Tab-separated table of N, CA and C in Angstrom:
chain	number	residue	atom	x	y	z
A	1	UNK	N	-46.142	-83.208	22.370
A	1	UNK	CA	-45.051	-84.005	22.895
A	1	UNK	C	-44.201	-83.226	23.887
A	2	UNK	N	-44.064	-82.230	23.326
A	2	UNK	CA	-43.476	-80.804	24.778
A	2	UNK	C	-44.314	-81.223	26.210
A	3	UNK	N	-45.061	-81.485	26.386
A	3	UNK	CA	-45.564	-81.120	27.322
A	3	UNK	C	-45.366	-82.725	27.809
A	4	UNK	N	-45.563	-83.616	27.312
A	4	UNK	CA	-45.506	-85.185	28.102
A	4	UNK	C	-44.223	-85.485	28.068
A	5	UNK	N	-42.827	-84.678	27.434
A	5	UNK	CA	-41.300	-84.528	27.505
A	5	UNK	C	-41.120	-84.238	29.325
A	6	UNK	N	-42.016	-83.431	29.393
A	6	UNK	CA	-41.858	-81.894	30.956
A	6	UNK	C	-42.238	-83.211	31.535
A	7	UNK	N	-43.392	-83.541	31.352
A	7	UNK	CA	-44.074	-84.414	32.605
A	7	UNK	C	-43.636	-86.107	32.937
A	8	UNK	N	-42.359	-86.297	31.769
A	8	UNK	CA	-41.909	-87.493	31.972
A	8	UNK	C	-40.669	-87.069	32.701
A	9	UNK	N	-39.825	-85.878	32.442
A	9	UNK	CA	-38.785	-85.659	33.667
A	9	UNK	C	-39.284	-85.168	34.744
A	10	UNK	N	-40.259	-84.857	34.986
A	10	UNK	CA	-40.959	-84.244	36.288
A	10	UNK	C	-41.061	-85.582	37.067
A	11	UNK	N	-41.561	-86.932	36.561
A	11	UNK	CA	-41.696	-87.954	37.157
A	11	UNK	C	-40.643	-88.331	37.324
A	12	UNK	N	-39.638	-88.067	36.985
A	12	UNK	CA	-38.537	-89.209	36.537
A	12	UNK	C	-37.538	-88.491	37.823
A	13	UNK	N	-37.697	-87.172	38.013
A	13	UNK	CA	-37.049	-86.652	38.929
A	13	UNK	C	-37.796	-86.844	40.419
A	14	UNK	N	-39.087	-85.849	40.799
A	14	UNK	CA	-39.729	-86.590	41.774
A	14	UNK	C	-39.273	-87.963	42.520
A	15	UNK	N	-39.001	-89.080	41.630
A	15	UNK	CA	-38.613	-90.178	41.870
A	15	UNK	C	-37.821	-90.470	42.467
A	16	UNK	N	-36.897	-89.867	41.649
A	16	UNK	CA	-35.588	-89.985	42.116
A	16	UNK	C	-35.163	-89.655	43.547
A	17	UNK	N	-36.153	-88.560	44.066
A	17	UNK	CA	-35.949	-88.092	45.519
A	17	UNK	C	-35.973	-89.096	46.570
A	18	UNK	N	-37.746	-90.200	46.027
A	18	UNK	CA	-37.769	-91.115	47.631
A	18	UNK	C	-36.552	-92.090	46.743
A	19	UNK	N	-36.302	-92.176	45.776
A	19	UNK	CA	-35.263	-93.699	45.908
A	19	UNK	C	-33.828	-93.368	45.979
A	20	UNK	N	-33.580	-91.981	45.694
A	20	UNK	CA	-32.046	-91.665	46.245
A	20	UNK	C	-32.165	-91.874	48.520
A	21	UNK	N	-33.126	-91.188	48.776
A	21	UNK	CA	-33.195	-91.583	49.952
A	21	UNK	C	-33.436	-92.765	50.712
A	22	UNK	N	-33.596	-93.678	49.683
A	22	UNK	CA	-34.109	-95.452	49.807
A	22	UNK	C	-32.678	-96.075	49.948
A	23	UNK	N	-32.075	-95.511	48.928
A	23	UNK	CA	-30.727	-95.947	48.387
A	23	UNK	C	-29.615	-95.435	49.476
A	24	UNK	N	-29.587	-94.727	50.114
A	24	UNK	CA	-28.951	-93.963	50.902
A	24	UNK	C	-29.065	-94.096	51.912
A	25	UNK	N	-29.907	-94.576	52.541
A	25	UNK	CA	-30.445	-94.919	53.943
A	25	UNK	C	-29.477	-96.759	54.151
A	26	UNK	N	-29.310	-97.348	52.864
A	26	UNK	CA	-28.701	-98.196	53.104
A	26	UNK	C	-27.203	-98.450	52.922
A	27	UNK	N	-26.727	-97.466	53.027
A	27	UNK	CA	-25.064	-97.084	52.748
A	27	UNK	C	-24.838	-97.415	53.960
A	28	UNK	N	-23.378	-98.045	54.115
A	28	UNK	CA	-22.669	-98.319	55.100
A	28	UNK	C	-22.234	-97.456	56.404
A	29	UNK	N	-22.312	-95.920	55.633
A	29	UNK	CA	-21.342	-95.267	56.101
A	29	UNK	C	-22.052	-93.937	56.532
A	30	UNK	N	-21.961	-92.703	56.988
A	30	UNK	CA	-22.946	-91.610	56.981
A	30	UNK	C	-22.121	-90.652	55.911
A	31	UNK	N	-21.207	-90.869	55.399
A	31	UNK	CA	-20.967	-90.195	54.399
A	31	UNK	C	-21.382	-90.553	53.147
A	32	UNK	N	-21.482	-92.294	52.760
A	32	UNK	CA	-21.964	-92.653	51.586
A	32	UNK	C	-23.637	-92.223	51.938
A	33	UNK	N	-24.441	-92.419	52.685
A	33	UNK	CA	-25.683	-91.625	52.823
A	33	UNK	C	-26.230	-89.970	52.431
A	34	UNK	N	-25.053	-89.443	52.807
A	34	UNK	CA	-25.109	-87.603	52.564
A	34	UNK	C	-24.720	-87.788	51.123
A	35	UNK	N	-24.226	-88.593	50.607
A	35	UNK	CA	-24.144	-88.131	48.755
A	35	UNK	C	-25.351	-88.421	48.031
A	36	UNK	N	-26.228	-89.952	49.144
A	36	UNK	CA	-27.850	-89.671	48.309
A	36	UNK	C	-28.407	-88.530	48.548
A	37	UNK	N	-28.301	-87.888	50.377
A	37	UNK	CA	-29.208	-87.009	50.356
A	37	UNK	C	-29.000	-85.336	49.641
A	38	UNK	N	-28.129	-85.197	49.179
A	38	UNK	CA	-27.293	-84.604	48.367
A	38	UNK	C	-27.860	-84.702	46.757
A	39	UNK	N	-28.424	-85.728	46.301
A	39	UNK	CA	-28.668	-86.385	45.212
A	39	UNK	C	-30.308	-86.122	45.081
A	40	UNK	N	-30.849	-86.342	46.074
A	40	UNK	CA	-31.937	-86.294	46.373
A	40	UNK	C	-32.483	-84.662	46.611
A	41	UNK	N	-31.360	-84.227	46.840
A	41	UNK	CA	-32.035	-82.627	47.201
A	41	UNK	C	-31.490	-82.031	45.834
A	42	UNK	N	-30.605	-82.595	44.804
A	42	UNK	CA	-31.059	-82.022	43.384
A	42	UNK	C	-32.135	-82.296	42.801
A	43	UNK	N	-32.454	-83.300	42.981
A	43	UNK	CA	-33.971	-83.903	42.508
A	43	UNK	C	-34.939	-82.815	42.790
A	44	UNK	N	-34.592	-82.410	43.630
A	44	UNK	CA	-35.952	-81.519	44.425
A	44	UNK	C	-36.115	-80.299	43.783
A	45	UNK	N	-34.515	-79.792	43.527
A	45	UNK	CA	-34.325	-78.787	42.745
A	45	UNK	C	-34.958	-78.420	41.170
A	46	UNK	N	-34.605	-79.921	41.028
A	46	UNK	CA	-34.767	-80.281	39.078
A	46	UNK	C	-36.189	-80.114	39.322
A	47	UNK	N	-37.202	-80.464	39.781
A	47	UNK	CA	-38.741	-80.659	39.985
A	47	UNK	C	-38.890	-79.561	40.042
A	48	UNK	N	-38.753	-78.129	40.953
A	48	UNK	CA	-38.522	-77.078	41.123
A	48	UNK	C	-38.604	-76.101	39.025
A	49	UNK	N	-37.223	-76.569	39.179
A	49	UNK	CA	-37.136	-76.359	37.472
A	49	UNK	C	-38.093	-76.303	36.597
A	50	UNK	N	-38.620	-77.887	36.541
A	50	UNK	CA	-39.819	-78.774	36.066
A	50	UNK	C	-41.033	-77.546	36.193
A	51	UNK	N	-41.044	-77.366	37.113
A	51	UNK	CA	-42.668	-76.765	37.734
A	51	UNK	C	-42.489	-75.301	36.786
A	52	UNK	N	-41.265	-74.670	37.397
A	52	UNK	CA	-41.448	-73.054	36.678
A	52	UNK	C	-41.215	-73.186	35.037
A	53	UNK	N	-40.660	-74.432	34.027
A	53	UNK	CA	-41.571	-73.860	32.770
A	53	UNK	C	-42.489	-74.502	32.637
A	54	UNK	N	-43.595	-75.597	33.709
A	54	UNK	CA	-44.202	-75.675	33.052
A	54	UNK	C	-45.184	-74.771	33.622
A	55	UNK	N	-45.204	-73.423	34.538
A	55	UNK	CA	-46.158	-72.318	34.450
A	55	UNK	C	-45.507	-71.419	33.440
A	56	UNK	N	-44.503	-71.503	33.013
A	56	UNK	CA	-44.195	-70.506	32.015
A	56	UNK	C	-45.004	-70.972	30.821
A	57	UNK	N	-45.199	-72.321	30.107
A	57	UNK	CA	-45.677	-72.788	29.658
A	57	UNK	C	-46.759	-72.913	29.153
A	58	UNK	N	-47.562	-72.277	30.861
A	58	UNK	CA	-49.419	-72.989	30.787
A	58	UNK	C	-49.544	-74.055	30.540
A	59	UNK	N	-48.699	-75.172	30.828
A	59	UNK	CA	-49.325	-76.411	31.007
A	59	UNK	C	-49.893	-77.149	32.174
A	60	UNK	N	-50.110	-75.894	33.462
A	60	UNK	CA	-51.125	-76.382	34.671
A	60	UNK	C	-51.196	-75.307	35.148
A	61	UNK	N	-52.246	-75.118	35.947
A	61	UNK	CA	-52.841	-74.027	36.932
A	61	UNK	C	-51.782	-73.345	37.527
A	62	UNK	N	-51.318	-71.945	37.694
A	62	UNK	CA	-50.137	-71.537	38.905
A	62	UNK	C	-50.628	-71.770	40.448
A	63	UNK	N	-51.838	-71.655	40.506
A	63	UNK	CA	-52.425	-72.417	42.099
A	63	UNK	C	-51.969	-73.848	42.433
A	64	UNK	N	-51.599	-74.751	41.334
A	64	UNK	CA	-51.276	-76.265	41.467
A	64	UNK	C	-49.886	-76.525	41.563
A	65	UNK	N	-49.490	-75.364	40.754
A	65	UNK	CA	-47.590	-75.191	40.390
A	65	UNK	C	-47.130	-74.736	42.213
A	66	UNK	N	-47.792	-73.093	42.331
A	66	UNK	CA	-47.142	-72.937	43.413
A	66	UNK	C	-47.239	-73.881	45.008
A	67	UNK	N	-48.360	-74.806	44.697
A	67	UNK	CA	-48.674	-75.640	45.641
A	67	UNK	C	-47.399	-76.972	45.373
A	68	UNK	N	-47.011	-77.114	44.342
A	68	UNK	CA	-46.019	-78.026	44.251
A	68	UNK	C	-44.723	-77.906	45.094
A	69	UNK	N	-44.540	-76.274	44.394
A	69	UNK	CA	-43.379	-75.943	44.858
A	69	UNK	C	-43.033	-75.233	46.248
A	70	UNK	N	-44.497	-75.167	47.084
A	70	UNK	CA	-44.069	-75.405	49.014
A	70	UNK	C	-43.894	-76.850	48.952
A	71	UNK	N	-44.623	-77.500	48.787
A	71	UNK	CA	-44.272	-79.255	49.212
A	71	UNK	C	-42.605	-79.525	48.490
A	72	UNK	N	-42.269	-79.110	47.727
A	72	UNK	CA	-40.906	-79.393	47.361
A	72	UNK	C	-40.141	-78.561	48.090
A	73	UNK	N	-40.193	-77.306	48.494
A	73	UNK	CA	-39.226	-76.587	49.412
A	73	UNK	C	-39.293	-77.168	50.833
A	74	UNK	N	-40.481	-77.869	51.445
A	74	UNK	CA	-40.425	-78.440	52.046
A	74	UNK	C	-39.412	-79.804	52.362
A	75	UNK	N	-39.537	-80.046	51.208
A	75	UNK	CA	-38.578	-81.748	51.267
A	75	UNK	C	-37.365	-81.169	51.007
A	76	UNK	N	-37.303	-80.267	50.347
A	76	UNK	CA	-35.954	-79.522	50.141
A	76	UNK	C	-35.437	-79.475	52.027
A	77	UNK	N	-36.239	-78.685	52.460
A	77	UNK	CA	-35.001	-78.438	53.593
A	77	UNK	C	-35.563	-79.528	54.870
A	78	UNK	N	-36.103	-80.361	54.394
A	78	UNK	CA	-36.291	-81.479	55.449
A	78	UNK	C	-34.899	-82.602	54.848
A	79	UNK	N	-34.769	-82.706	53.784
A	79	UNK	CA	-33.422	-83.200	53.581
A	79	UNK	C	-31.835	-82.692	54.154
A	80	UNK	N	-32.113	-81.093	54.437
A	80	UNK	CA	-31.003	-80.572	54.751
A	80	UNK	C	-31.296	-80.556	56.372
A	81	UNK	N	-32.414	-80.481	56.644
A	81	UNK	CA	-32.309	-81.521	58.292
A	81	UNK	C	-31.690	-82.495	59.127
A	82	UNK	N	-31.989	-83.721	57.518
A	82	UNK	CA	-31.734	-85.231	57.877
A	82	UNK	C	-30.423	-85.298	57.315
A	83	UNK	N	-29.681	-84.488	56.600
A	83	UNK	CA	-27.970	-84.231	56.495
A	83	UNK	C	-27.397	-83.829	57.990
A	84	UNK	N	-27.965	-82.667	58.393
A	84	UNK	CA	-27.486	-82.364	59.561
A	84	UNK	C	-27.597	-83.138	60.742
A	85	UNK	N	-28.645	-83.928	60.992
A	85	UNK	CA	-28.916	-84.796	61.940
A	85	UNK	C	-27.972	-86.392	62.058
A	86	UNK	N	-27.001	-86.621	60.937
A	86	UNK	CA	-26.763	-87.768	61.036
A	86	UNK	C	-25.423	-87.463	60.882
């Protein structure tokens, strides 16, 4: 159950990234927008989290983990892009 605990907040966060940016994209304002993308780049963080126990863990390959976690540093600072850009 440890391990489908990890992988139900791993989803649950992931998630949260495209729909805080779903959610945010439709704010009125460019400040109510920067608190999704703000929201969204904890998400990224928490996944981040997610990933390092579950290689502490051994509950997946560190070749699959550290491949997670460029594609998440990626969205990480492509969010702090699309803060700066708007």
């Amino acid at each position: 159950t440890e391990i489908f605990s990890l992988t139900d907040q791993l989803k649950r966060a992931a998630t949260s990234i495209a729909l805080n940016i779903a959610e945010g994209s439709g704010q009125p304002t460019t400040k109510g927008f920067r608190v999704y993308i703000h929201r969204a780049k904890s998400s990224a963080i928490e996944c981040v989290a997610a990933l390092k126990i579950a290689a502490q863990e051994n509950f997946a390959h560190h070749s699959e983990i550290d491949e997670l976690q460029k594609l998440l540093k990626e969205i990480y600072f492509k969010l702090i892009a699309l803060n700066k850009s708007i």
